[in-house]
Amino acid sequence: MPLVHALTFDVEEYFQVSAFERVVSRLRWDEYPSRVGPFVEKILDILAEHGVSATFFVLGWIAKKYPKLIRLIHSMGHEIGSHSMEHRLVYDLSPGEFREDLRQSLKLLEDHTGERVTVFRAPSFSITSRSLWAIEILAEEGITCDASIYPIVHDRYGIPRARLEPHRIRTDSGIIWEFPGTALSWMGLRLPLGGGGYLRLYPLWLTRRLFQRVIRQQRPIMMYVHPWELDPDQPRIGGISPVSRFRHYVNLATTEKKLRALLRAFSWGSLRESLASWQSQGVDPDDVVPMSTLARG
């Protein structure tokens, strides 16, 4: 059977990204025109056309403001995960603040879906070497699979020597799966791919080729997309740095075409479905990474 790859969506508004924090106050979020609903619905239509299920990491702020949207995602058979309450970077929070933020988001999502939420992705992959304490809290709060660590070098996130493949982490509160962002070792470097600006920046032929290399290494891919990435006409945010402007707006008009092409080219499913598929390939269930080892990444 072909390996099922993880298809994920981070449900947030275009003005809620971390790069805009200095110019878009959370106190003013309600002042910006909302555009998330129609593009989540477009994504749901695309997935229905291709017969694919996915994991939607939903911001608690979105769930509170648009509960019908969350119920719609859930009613179509997709997995719901937490993307935090207000998109605060984990390493900017204290452990107590992180726990409270997580609990608020989980309660909202569980109230709307009627099911336990057990998967999580930190805003901007912000579980790094200086916020690994968050893994322990996730396990304590009932999260069984995290998707917050990117095994690359980046100015905002990343644990450069973290494991490339999904793996289990042993904490004092139990075992938790980590499904890292997809990266490929190349000439001594780790090349990020699979979603966000990387998906929009790389030409489609290159993304296909790099995905095939990951598959030959018997690793599942994790693709991640934001609804605002399918919205090339979104309002432009002023006062941001040239780097942030490039990262956010580059090739927005290409996202839908690339997403559709990749859905046709590879086998996709939710985070849970991908993990189950990968384990069926003969992964050693006793291979568990201690927190102490992860901290040296």
Short mmCIF file of C-alpha atoms in Angstrom, two decimals:
data_model
loop_
_atom_site.label_atom_id
_atom_site.label_comp_id
_atom_site.label_asym_id
_atom_site.label_seq_id
_atom_site.Cartn_x
_atom_site.Cartn_y
_atom_site.Cartn_z
CA MET A 1 0.00 0.00 0.00
CA PRO A 2 1.30 3.52 -0.76
CA LEU A 3 2.40 5.59 2.19
CA VAL A 4 -0.27 8.08 3.28
CA HIS A 5 1.11 11.57 3.81
CA ALA A 6 -0.18 14.11 6.31
CA LEU A 7 -2.26 16.97 4.93
CA THR A 8 -2.75 19.79 7.43
CA PHE A 9 -4.25 23.28 7.47
CA ASP A 10 -3.61 26.03 10.02
CA VAL A 11 -6.91 27.90 10.37
CA GLU A 12 -6.16 31.54 11.08
CA GLU A 13 -6.81 34.96 9.53
CA TYR A 14 -4.34 36.69 7.23
CA PHE A 15 -3.68 39.37 9.89
CA GLN A 16 -2.89 36.90 12.69
CA VAL A 17 0.48 35.64 11.50
CA SER A 18 3.45 36.02 13.82
CA ALA A 19 5.33 38.32 11.44
CA PHE A 20 2.60 40.97 11.83
CA GLU A 21 2.50 41.04 15.65
CA ARG A 22 4.34 44.34 15.94
CA VAL A 23 1.95 46.19 13.66
CA VAL A 24 -1.34 44.33 14.25
CA SER A 25 -2.34 44.33 17.91
CA ARG A 26 -4.53 41.47 19.12
CA LEU A 27 -6.75 44.15 20.65
CA ARG A 28 -7.51 45.32 17.09
CA TRP A 29 -8.14 41.95 15.45
CA ASP A 30 -11.89 42.60 15.36
CA GLU A 31 -11.27 45.75 13.30
CA TYR A 32 -9.87 43.83 10.32
CA PRO A 33 -12.21 42.36 7.70
CA SER A 34 -12.51 38.60 8.13
CA ARG A 35 -11.70 36.44 5.12
CA VAL A 36 -11.09 33.01 6.67
CA GLY A 37 -14.56 31.51 6.18
CA PRO A 38 -14.82 31.45 2.37
CA PHE A 39 -11.31 30.07 1.97
CA VAL A 40 -11.82 27.31 4.51
CA GLU A 41 -14.97 26.41 2.57
CA LYS A 42 -12.96 26.43 -0.67
CA ILE A 43 -10.43 24.07 0.91
CA LEU A 44 -13.23 21.77 2.05
CA ASP A 45 -14.62 21.71 -1.50
CA ILE A 46 -11.20 20.86 -2.93
CA LEU A 47 -10.72 18.04 -0.44
CA ALA A 48 -14.20 16.66 -1.20
CA GLU A 49 -13.40 16.69 -4.92
CA HIS A 50 -10.30 14.57 -4.28
CA GLY A 51 -11.82 12.36 -1.59
CA VAL A 52 -9.15 13.37 0.93
CA SER A 53 -9.39 13.93 4.67
CA ALA A 54 -7.03 16.26 6.54
CA THR A 55 -6.15 17.71 9.93
CA PHE A 56 -7.26 21.28 10.62
CA PHE A 57 -5.29 23.02 13.38
CA VAL A 58 -7.76 25.69 14.46
CA LEU A 59 -6.99 28.87 16.36
CA GLY A 60 -9.20 29.16 19.45
CA TRP A 61 -9.98 32.77 18.54
CA ILE A 62 -11.45 31.53 15.25
CA ALA A 63 -13.44 28.77 16.98
CA LYS A 64 -14.92 31.29 19.41
CA LYS A 65 -15.88 33.75 16.69
CA TYR A 66 -17.03 31.29 14.00
CA PRO A 67 -18.31 28.12 15.69
CA LYS A 68 -20.36 27.08 12.64
CA LEU A 69 -17.15 26.95 10.59
CA ILE A 70 -15.56 24.52 13.05
CA ARG A 71 -18.66 22.35 13.09
CA LEU A 72 -18.64 22.32 9.29
CA ILE A 73 -15.02 21.10 9.17
CA HIS A 74 -15.81 18.41 11.72
CA SER A 75 -19.05 17.35 10.01
CA MET A 76 -17.10 16.62 6.82
CA GLY A 77 -14.97 14.04 8.62
CA HIS A 78 -11.76 15.99 9.12
CA GLU A 79 -9.57 15.83 12.21
CA ILE A 80 -9.59 18.93 14.44
CA GLY A 81 -6.46 20.02 16.30
CA SER A 82 -5.50 23.01 18.43
CA HIS A 83 -3.38 25.83 17.03
CA SER A 84 -3.41 27.65 20.40
CA MET A 85 -5.89 30.31 21.50
CA GLU A 86 -4.40 33.57 20.21
CA HIS A 87 -1.39 32.57 18.10
CA ARG A 88 1.22 33.50 20.71
CA LEU A 89 4.70 32.08 20.21
CA VAL A 90 5.33 29.38 22.79
CA TYR A 91 8.78 30.63 23.78
CA ASP A 92 7.29 34.06 24.57
CA LEU A 93 4.99 32.50 27.18
CA SER A 94 5.62 31.13 30.65
CA PRO A 95 4.68 27.48 31.23
CA GLY A 96 1.62 28.62 33.17
CA GLU A 97 0.52 30.97 30.38
CA PHE A 98 1.01 28.26 27.79
CA ARG A 99 -1.04 25.75 29.78
CA GLU A 100 -3.94 28.19 30.22
CA ASP A 101 -3.85 29.15 26.52
CA LEU A 102 -3.92 25.47 25.55
CA ARG A 103 -6.78 24.63 27.91
CA GLN A 104 -8.91 27.49 26.58
CA SER A 105 -8.42 26.41 22.98
CA LEU A 106 -9.10 22.73 23.74
CA LYS A 107 -12.32 23.52 25.60
CA LEU A 108 -13.67 25.63 22.74
CA LEU A 109 -12.85 23.04 20.10
CA GLU A 110 -14.20 20.15 22.15
CA ASP A 111 -17.42 22.05 22.91
CA HIS A 112 -18.00 22.59 19.18
CA THR A 113 -17.09 19.07 18.03
CA GLY A 114 -18.22 16.97 20.97
CA GLU A 115 -14.94 15.05 20.80
CA ARG A 116 -11.60 15.07 22.58
CA VAL A 117 -8.91 17.07 20.78
CA THR A 118 -5.57 15.27 21.01
CA VAL A 119 -3.38 16.90 18.32
CA PHE A 120 -1.59 20.24 18.49
CA ARG A 121 0.56 22.56 16.41
CA ALA A 122 2.25 25.56 17.98
CA PRO A 123 1.99 28.92 16.21
CA SER A 124 4.92 29.27 13.82
CA PHE A 125 6.42 25.93 14.94
CA SER A 126 7.52 27.72 18.12
CA ILE A 127 8.43 24.69 20.21
CA THR A 128 12.21 25.05 20.05
CA SER A 129 15.13 24.13 22.28
CA ARG A 130 14.17 26.94 24.66
CA SER A 131 10.52 25.87 24.94
CA LEU A 132 10.76 22.08 25.11
CA TRP A 133 8.98 22.28 28.47
CA ALA A 134 5.82 22.65 26.37
CA ILE A 135 6.03 18.99 25.28
CA GLU A 136 5.60 17.91 28.92
CA ILE A 137 2.57 20.19 29.31
CA LEU A 138 1.01 18.88 26.10
CA ALA A 139 1.31 15.33 27.39
CA GLU A 140 -0.15 16.34 30.76
CA GLU A 141 -3.14 17.97 29.05
CA GLY A 142 -4.00 14.93 26.94
CA ILE A 143 -2.29 15.75 23.64
CA THR A 144 -1.01 12.53 22.09
CA CYS A 145 0.48 13.92 18.86
CA ASP A 146 2.34 17.19 18.38
CA ALA A 147 3.36 18.78 15.07
CA SER A 148 5.31 21.79 16.31
CA ILE A 149 9.00 21.01 15.74
CA TYR A 150 10.73 21.89 12.46
CA PRO A 151 14.15 20.17 12.17
CA ILE A 152 15.82 23.10 10.37
CA VAL A 153 17.66 26.38 10.98
CA HIS A 154 15.33 29.39 10.89
CA ASP A 155 15.28 32.85 12.47
CA ARG A 156 11.94 32.24 14.22
CA TYR A 157 11.72 28.49 14.81
CA GLY A 158 13.46 25.15 14.41
CA ILE A 159 15.54 22.55 16.24
CA PRO A 160 18.27 22.00 13.63
CA ARG A 161 19.33 18.49 14.69
CA ALA A 162 15.92 17.13 15.64
CA ARG A 163 14.85 13.89 13.99
CA LEU A 164 13.45 14.13 10.48
CA GLU A 165 10.93 11.29 10.75
CA PRO A 166 7.93 11.01 13.08
CA HIS A 167 9.01 9.72 16.47
CA ARG A 168 7.79 9.18 19.99
CA ILE A 169 9.02 11.29 22.90
CA ARG A 170 9.09 10.02 26.47
CA THR A 171 7.99 12.58 29.07
CA ASP A 172 7.29 12.23 32.79
CA SER A 173 3.59 12.30 31.88
CA GLY A 174 3.74 9.62 29.21
CA ILE A 175 4.60 9.11 25.56
CA ILE A 176 3.73 11.70 22.90
CA TRP A 177 4.21 11.45 19.15
CA GLU A 178 6.08 14.20 17.32
CA PHE A 179 5.35 14.62 13.59
CA PRO A 180 8.01 17.15 12.50
CA GLY A 181 7.85 19.55 9.61
CA THR A 182 9.25 17.96 6.46
CA ALA A 183 12.88 18.63 5.60
CA LEU A 184 15.44 16.97 3.33
CA SER A 185 19.16 16.68 4.04
CA TRP A 186 21.16 18.10 1.13
CA MET A 187 24.89 18.89 1.00
CA GLY A 188 25.14 19.08 4.78
CA LEU A 189 22.09 21.32 5.07
CA ARG A 190 18.45 20.66 5.79
CA LEU A 191 16.11 21.96 3.12
CA PRO A 192 12.59 22.76 4.40
CA LEU A 193 9.66 21.86 2.18
CA GLY A 194 6.06 20.84 2.29
CA GLY A 195 4.11 23.96 3.10
CA GLY A 196 3.77 27.65 3.80
CA GLY A 197 6.20 29.93 2.00
CA TYR A 198 8.28 26.95 0.88
CA LEU A 199 5.35 25.52 -1.06
CA ARG A 200 4.66 28.88 -2.66
CA LEU A 201 8.30 29.72 -3.36
CA TYR A 202 9.47 26.46 -4.96
CA PRO A 203 8.27 25.64 -8.46
CA LEU A 204 5.86 22.71 -8.56
CA TRP A 205 8.28 20.42 -10.40
CA LEU A 206 10.90 20.93 -7.67
CA THR A 207 8.44 20.25 -4.85
CA ARG A 208 7.38 17.02 -6.57
CA ARG A 209 10.99 15.92 -6.98
CA LEU A 210 11.88 16.71 -3.36
CA PHE A 211 8.78 14.91 -2.11
CA GLN A 212 9.85 11.83 -4.06
CA ARG A 213 13.26 11.93 -2.36
CA VAL A 214 11.61 12.02 1.06
CA ILE A 215 9.41 9.08 0.09
CA ARG A 216 12.44 7.08 -1.06
CA GLN A 217 13.77 7.55 2.47
CA GLN A 218 10.55 5.88 3.68
CA ARG A 219 9.36 9.00 5.48
CA PRO A 220 5.86 10.50 5.29
CA ILE A 221 5.53 14.09 4.11
CA MET A 222 3.65 16.68 6.10
CA MET A 223 2.12 19.40 3.94
CA TYR A 224 0.70 22.48 5.67
CA VAL A 225 -1.34 25.32 4.15
CA HIS A 226 -3.10 28.37 5.60
CA PRO A 227 -6.48 29.50 4.20
CA TRP A 228 -5.04 32.96 3.52
CA GLU A 229 -2.51 31.37 1.16
CA LEU A 230 -5.37 30.72 -1.27
CA ASP A 231 -6.36 34.41 -1.11
CA PRO A 232 -4.14 36.52 -3.39
CA ASP A 233 -6.52 39.51 -3.05
CA GLN A 234 -6.26 39.77 0.73
CA PRO A 235 -5.68 43.28 2.17
CA ARG A 236 -2.02 44.20 2.42
CA ILE A 237 -0.58 44.92 5.87
CA GLY A 238 1.71 47.95 6.02
CA GLY A 239 4.68 48.62 8.24
CA ILE A 240 6.21 45.14 8.05
CA SER A 241 9.79 44.30 7.11
CA PRO A 242 10.73 43.46 3.50
CA VAL A 243 11.56 39.90 4.57
CA SER A 244 8.15 39.41 6.20
CA ARG A 245 6.42 40.98 3.22
CA PHE A 246 8.17 38.58 0.85
CA ARG A 247 7.49 35.53 2.99
CA HIS A 248 3.80 36.29 3.36
CA TYR A 249 2.89 37.45 -0.13
CA VAL A 250 5.19 35.55 -2.50
CA ASN A 251 3.30 33.54 -5.12
CA LEU A 252 -0.07 33.54 -3.34
CA ALA A 253 -1.77 33.10 -6.70
CA THR A 254 -0.03 29.73 -7.20
CA THR A 255 -1.17 28.00 -3.99
CA GLU A 256 -4.46 26.52 -5.18
CA LYS A 257 -2.96 25.14 -8.38
CA LYS A 258 -0.06 23.56 -6.49
CA LEU A 259 -2.35 22.12 -3.82
CA ARG A 260 -4.61 20.50 -6.41
CA ALA A 261 -1.65 19.07 -8.33
CA LEU A 262 -0.07 17.58 -5.23
CA LEU A 263 -3.38 16.09 -4.09
CA ARG A 264 -3.48 14.24 -7.42
CA ALA A 265 0.15 13.16 -7.32
CA PHE A 266 0.40 11.65 -3.82
CA SER A 267 -1.74 9.84 -1.26
CA TRP A 268 -2.94 12.10 1.57
CA GLY A 269 -4.84 11.85 4.84
CA SER A 270 -5.08 13.29 8.32
CA LEU A 271 -2.20 13.32 10.75
CA ARG A 272 -3.58 10.22 12.44
CA GLU A 273 -4.06 8.39 9.15
CA SER A 274 -0.53 9.20 8.06
CA LEU A 275 0.97 7.99 11.33
CA ALA A 276 -1.01 4.74 11.13
CA SER A 277 0.13 4.22 7.53
CA TRP A 278 3.75 4.86 8.42
CA GLN A 279 3.65 2.49 11.39
CA SER A 280 2.19 -0.20 9.13
CA GLN A 281 5.42 -0.02 7.13
CA GLY A 282 7.24 -1.73 10.02
CA VAL A 283 8.34 1.17 12.24
CA ASP A 284 9.83 -0.03 15.53
CA PRO A 285 7.21 0.84 18.19
CA ASP A 286 9.88 0.67 20.92
CA ASP A 287 11.97 3.46 19.40
CA VAL A 288 11.31 6.30 21.88
CA VAL A 289 13.31 9.51 22.23
CA PRO A 290 13.95 10.72 25.80
CA MET A 291 13.39 14.43 26.44
CA SER A 292 17.06 14.73 27.41
CA THR A 293 18.10 13.61 23.91
CA LEU A 294 15.68 15.97 22.21
CA ALA A 295 17.08 18.90 24.20
CA ARG A 296 20.46 18.37 22.55
CA GLY A 297 18.98 18.87 19.09
#
